[in-house]
Tab-separated table of C-alpha atoms and ligand atoms in Angstrom:
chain	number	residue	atom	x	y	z
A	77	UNK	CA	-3.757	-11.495	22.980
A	78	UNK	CA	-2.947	-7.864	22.110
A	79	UNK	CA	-5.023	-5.501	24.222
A	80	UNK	CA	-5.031	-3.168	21.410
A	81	UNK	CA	-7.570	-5.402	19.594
A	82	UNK	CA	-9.872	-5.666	22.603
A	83	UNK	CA	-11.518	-2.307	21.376
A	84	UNK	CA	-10.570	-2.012	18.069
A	85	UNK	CA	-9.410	1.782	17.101
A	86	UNK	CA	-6.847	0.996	14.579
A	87	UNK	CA	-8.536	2.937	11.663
A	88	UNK	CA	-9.951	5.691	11.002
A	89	UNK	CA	-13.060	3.113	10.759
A	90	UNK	CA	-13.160	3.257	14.448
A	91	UNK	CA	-15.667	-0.116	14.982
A	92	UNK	CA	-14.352	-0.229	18.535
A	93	UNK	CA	-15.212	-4.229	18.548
A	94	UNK	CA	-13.119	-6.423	20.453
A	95	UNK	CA	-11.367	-8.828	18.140
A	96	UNK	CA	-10.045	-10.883	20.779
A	97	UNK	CA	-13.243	-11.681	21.809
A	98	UNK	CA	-14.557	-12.868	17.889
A	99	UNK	CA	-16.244	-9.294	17.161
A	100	UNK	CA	-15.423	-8.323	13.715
A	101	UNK	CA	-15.227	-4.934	12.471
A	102	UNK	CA	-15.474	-3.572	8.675
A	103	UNK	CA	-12.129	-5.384	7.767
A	104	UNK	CA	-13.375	-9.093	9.562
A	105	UNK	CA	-9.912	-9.624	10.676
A	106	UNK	CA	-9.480	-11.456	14.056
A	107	UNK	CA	-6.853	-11.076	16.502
A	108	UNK	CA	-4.562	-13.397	14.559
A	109	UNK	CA	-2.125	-11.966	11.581
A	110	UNK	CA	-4.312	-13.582	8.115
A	111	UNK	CA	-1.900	-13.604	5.700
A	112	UNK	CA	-3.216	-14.651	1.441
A	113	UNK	CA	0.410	-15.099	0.126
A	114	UNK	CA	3.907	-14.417	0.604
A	115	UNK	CA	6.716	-14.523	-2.140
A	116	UNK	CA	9.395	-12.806	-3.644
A	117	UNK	CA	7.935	-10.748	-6.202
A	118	UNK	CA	9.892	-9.064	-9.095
A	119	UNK	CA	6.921	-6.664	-9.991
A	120	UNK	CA	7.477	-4.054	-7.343
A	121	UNK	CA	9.539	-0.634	-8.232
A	122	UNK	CA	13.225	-1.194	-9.179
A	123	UNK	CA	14.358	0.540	-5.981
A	124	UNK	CA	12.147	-2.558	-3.728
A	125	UNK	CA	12.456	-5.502	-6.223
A	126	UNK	CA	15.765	-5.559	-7.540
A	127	UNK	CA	17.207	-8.277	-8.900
A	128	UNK	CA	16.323	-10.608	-6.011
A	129	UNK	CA	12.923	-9.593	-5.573
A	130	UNK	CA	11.083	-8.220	-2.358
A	131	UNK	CA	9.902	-10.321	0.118
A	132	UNK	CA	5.982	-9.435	0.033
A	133	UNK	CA	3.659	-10.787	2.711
A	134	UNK	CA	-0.241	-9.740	1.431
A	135	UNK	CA	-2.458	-9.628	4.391
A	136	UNK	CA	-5.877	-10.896	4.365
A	137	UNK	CA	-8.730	-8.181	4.600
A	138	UNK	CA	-8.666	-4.770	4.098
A	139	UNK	CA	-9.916	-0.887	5.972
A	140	UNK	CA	-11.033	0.253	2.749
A	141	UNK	CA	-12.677	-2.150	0.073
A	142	UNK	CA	-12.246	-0.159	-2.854
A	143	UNK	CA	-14.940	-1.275	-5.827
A	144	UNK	CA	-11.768	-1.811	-8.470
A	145	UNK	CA	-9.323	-3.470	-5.834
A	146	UNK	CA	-6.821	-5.065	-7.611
A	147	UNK	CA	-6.403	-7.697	-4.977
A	148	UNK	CA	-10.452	-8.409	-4.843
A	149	UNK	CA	-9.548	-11.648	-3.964
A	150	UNK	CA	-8.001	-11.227	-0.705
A	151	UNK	CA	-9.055	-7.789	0.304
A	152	UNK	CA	-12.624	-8.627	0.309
A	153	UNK	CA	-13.180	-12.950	-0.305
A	154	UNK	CA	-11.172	-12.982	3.282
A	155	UNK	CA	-8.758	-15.898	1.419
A	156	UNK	CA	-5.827	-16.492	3.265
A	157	UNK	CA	-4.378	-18.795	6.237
A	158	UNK	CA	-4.064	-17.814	10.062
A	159	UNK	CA	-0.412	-17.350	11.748
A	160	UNK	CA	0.674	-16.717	15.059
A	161	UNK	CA	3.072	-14.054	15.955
A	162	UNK	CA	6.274	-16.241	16.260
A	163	UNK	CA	4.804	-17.872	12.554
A	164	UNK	CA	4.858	-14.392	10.928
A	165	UNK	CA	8.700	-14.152	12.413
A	166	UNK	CA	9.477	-17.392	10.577
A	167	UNK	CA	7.911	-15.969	7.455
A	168	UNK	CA	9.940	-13.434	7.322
A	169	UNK	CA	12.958	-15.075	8.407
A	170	UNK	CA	12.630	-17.402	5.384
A	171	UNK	CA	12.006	-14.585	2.894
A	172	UNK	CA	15.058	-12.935	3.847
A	173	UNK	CA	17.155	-16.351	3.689
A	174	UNK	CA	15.708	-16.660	0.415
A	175	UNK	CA	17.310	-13.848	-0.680
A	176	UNK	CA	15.024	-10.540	-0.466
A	177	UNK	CA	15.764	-7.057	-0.679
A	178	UNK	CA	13.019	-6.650	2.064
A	179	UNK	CA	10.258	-7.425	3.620
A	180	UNK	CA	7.228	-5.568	1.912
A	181	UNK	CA	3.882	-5.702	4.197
A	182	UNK	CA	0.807	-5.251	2.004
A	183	UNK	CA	-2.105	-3.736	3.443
A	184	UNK	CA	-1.095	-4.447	7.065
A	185	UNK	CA	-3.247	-1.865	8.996
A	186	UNK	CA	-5.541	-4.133	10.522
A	187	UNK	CA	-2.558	-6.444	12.319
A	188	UNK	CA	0.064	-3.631	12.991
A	189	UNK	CA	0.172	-4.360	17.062
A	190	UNK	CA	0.677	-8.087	15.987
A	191	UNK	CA	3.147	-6.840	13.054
A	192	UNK	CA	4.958	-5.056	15.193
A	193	UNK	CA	5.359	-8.024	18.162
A	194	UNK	CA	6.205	-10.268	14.954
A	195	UNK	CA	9.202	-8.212	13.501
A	196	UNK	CA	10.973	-7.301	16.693
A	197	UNK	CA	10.576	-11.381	17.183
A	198	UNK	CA	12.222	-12.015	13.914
A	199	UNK	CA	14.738	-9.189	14.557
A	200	UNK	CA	16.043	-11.184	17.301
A	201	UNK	CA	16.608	-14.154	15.793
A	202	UNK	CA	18.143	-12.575	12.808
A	203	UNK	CA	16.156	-10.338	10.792
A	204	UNK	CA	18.507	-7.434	9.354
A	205	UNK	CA	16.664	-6.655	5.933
A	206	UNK	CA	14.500	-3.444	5.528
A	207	UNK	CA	11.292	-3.379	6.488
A	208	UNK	CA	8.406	-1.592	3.841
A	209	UNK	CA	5.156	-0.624	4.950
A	210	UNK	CA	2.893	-0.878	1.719
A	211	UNK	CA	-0.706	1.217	2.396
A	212	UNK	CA	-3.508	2.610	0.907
A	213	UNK	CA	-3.402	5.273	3.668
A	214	UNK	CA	-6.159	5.360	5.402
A	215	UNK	CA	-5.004	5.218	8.166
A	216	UNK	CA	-4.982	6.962	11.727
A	217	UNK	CA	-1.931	9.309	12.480
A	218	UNK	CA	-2.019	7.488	16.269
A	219	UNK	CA	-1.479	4.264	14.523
A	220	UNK	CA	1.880	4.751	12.315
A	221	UNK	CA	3.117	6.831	15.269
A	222	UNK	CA	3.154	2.619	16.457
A	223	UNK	CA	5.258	1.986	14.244
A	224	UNK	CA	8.574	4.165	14.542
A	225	UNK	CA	11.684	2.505	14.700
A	226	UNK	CA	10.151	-0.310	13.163
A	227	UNK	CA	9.528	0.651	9.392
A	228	UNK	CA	12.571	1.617	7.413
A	229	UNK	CA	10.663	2.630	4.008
A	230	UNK	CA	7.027	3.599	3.900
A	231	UNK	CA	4.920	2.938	0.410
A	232	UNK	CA	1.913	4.951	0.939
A	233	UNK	CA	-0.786	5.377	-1.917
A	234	UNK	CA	-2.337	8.615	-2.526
A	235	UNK	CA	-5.110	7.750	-4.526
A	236	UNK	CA	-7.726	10.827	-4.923
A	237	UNK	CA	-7.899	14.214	-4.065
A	238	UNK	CA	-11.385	15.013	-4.855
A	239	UNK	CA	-13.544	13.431	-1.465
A	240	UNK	CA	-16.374	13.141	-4.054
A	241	UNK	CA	-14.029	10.401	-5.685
A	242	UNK	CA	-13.469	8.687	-2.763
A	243	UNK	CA	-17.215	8.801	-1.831
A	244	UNK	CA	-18.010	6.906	-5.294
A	245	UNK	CA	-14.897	4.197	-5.393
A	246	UNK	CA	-14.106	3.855	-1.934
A	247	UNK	CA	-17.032	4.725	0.005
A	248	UNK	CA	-15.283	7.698	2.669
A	249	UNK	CA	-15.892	10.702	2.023
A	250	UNK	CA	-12.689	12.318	3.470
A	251	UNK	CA	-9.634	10.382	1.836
A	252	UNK	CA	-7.673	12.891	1.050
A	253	UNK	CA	-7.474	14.710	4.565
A	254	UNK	CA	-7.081	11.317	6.292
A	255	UNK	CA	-4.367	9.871	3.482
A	256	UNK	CA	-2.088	13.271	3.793
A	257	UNK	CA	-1.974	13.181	7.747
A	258	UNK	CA	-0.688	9.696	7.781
A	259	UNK	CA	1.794	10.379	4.747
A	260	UNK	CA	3.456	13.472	6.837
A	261	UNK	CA	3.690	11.362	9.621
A	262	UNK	CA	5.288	8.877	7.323
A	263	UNK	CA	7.869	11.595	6.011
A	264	UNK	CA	8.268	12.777	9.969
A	265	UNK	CA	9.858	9.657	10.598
A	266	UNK	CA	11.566	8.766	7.616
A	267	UNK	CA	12.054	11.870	5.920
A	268	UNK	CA	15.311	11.399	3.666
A	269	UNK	CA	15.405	8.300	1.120
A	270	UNK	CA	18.907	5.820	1.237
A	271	UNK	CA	19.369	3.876	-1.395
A	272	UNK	CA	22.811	1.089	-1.202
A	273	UNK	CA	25.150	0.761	-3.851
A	274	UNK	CA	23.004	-1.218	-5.817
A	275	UNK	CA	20.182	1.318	-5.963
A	276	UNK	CA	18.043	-0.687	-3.708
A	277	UNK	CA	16.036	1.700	-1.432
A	278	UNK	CA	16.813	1.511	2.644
A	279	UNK	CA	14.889	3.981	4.083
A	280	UNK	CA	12.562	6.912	2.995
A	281	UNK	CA	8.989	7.525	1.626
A	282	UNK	CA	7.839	6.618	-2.130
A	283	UNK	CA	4.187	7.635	-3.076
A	284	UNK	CA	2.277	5.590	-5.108
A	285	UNK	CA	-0.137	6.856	-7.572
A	286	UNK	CA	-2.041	4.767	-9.590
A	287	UNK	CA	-3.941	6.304	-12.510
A	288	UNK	CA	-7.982	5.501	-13.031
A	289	UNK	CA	-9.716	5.485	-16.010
A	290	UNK	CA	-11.192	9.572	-16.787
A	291	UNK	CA	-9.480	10.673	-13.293
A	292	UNK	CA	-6.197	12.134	-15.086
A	293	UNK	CA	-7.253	15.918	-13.511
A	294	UNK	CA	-7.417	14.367	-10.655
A	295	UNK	CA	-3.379	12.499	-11.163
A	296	UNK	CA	-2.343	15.723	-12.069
A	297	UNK	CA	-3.811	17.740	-8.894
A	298	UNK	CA	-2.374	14.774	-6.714
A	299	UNK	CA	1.127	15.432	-7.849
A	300	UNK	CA	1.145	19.192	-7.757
A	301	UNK	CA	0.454	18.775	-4.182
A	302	UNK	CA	3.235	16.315	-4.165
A	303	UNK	CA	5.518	18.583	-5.043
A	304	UNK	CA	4.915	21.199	-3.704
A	305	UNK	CA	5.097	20.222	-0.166
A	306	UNK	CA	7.895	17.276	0.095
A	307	UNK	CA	9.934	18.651	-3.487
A	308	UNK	CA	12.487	16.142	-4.099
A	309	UNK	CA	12.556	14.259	-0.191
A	310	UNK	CA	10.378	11.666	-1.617
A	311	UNK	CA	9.960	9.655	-4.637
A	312	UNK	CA	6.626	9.325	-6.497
A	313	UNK	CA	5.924	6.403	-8.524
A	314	UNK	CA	2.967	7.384	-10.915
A	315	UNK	CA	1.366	4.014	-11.856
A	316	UNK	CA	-0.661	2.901	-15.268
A	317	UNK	CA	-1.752	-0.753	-14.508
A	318	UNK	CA	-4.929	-0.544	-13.438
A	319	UNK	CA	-6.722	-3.597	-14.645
A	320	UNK	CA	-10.641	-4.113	-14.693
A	321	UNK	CA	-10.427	-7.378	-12.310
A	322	UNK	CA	-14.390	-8.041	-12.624
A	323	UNK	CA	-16.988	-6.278	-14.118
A	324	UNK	CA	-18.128	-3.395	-12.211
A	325	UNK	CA	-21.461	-1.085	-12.057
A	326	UNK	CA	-19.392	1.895	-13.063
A	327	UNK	CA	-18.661	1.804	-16.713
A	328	UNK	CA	-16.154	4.718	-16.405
A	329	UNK	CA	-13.933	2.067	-14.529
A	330	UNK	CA	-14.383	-1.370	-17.106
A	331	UNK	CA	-11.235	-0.197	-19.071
A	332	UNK	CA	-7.580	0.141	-18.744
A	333	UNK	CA	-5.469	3.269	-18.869
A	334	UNK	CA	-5.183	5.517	-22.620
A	335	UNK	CA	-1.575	4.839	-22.849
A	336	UNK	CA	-1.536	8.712	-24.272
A	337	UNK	CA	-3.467	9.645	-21.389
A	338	UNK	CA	-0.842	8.328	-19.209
A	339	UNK	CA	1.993	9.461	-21.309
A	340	UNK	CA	0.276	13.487	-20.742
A	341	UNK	CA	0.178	12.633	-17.094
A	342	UNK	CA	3.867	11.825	-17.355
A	343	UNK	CA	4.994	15.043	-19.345
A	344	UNK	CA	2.879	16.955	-17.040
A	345	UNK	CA	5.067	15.873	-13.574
A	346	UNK	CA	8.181	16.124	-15.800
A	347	UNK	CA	6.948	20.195	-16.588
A	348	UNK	CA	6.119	20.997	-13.093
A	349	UNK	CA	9.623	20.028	-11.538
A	350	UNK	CA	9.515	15.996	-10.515
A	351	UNK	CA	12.695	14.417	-11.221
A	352	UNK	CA	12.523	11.883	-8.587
A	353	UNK	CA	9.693	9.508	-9.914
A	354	UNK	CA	9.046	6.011	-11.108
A	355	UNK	CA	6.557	5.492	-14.080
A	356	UNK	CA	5.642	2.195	-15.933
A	357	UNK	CA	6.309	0.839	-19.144
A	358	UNK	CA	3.628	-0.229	-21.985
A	359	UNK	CA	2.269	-3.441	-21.311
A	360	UNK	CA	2.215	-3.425	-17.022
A	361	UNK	CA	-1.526	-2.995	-17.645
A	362	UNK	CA	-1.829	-7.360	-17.511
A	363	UNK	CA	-3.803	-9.087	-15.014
A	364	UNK	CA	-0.823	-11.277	-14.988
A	365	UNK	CA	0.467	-8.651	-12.663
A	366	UNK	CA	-1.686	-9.262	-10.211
A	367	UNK	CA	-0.557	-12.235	-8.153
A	368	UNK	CA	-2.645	-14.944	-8.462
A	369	UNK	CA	-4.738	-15.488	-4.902
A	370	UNK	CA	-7.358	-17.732	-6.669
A	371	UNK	CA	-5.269	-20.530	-6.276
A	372	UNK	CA	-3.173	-19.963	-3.389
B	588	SF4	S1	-8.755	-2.321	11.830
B	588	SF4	FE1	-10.707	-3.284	11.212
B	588	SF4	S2	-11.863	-3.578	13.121
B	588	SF4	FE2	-10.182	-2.119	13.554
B	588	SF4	S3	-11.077	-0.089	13.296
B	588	SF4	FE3	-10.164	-0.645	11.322
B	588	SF4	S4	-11.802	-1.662	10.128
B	588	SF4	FE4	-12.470	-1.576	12.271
């Protein structure tokens, strides 16, 4: 049992409940790592999938709950099996003997004191691939400080700047001062990107930024900050497949991405100064890029 679960502070949610005890908190996880799927998946960026995929584990549950979650399924149905600690060290033993770049953690807030316990396990016994810690960032500064030594590339979101934004979607109304602490204490500990000889990306920070449907003032404002305060250090990967998973009470959001829209978006980071940056070819915008957790 991990005493860091007894009161539960992980997030910024703060429940304080004691998972070990069966108390959930806004995410329901337990004091056991839930995990929905874990694969090699081809559909990351270039620099994390390769040619032999990354080794993504997607975690059960989520801090945040956003109404157009792409991963509804498992972020808020709970799907998913239990796994011990020593388990989770087998998991990512295999992945790595399967031939991954990495080992990708999606959404793994909620089980980072078990994470942690997990990867130093599998390190042990083995475990030499890079680690990638894939977030929405929300997430408390305290909490990544956890996780120094451990992470070798952090894939934070940044997904509004305007808290009225993250009021509507995500239900927080302070996103955007919570998201940028955690992402400079990201770059603090990782704060130059390595890539091998084969372009594949060993340490460093990549933003993610996915577009919404009638937010593109918003994209742009998100990059400008960007830019101007980590320049070229990081990489930004400026994202176009948002897909309407299920029909939602904001009409705004029951449509893909103008492919115009999204090519203005594009010329806009190319005219204030981003070179480093990954963007997304027409036709990413299919549902069949969203792993299937229906049936796993
Ligand atoms: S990890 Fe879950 S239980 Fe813990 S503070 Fe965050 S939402 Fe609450």
């Amino acid at each position: 049992m991990n005493k860091l679960l007894d009161k539960c502070n992980l997030c910024p949610r703060g429940c304080k409940v004691n998972r070990n005890k069966g108390e959930l908190g806004f995410c329901r996880a337990g004091n056991k790592i839930k995990i929905a799927r874990y694969s090699l998946h081809m559909w990351e960026e270039p620099c994390i999938s390769g040619k032999k995929g990354s080794g993504t584990i997607f975690f059960s549950n989520c801090n945040l709950k956003c109404i157009y979650c792409q991963n509804y399924y498992i972020s808020t149905l709970n799907n998913g099996n239990e796994y011990t600690t020593n388990e989770f060290a087998d998991i990512c033993l295999e992945l790595q003997n399967r031939g991954a770049n990495n080992i990708n953690l999606v959404t793994p807030t909620l089980y980072i004191p078990l994470i942690i316990d997990g990867i130093k396990k599998a390190k042990k016994n083995g475990l030499t691939i890079p680690i990638i810690y894939n977030t929405s960032s929300y997430e408390n500064v305290e909490t990544i400080k956890l996780l120094k030594g451990i992470i070798d590339v952090y894939l934070p979101d940044l997904k509004y700047i305007d808290n009225d934004i993250s009021k509507k979607y995500s239900g927080i109304d302070n996103y955007f001062e919570i998201a940028t602490k955690a992402i400079q204490e990201m770059y603090n500990q990782q704060p130059k990107c390595v890539f091998d000889k084969n372009g594949i990306i060993k340490k460093g920070v990549i933003v993610r930024h996915l577009l919404l449907p009638n937010m593109e003032n918003d994209s742009k404002k998100i990059l400008k900050y960007l830019y101007d305060k980590y320049k070229d250090n990081i990489y930004i990967s400026i994202m176009n497949q948002y897909t309407p998973i299920r029909k939602l009470k904001y009409k705004e959001l029951n449509k893909k991405i103008d492919e115009k829209i999204y090519d203005d978006v594009i010329d806009y980071a190319w005219n204030i100064g981003i070179r480093n940056a990954f963007t997304q070819e027409d036709g990413t915008q299919s549902e069949s890029f969203i792993p299937n957790f229906k049936n796993d």
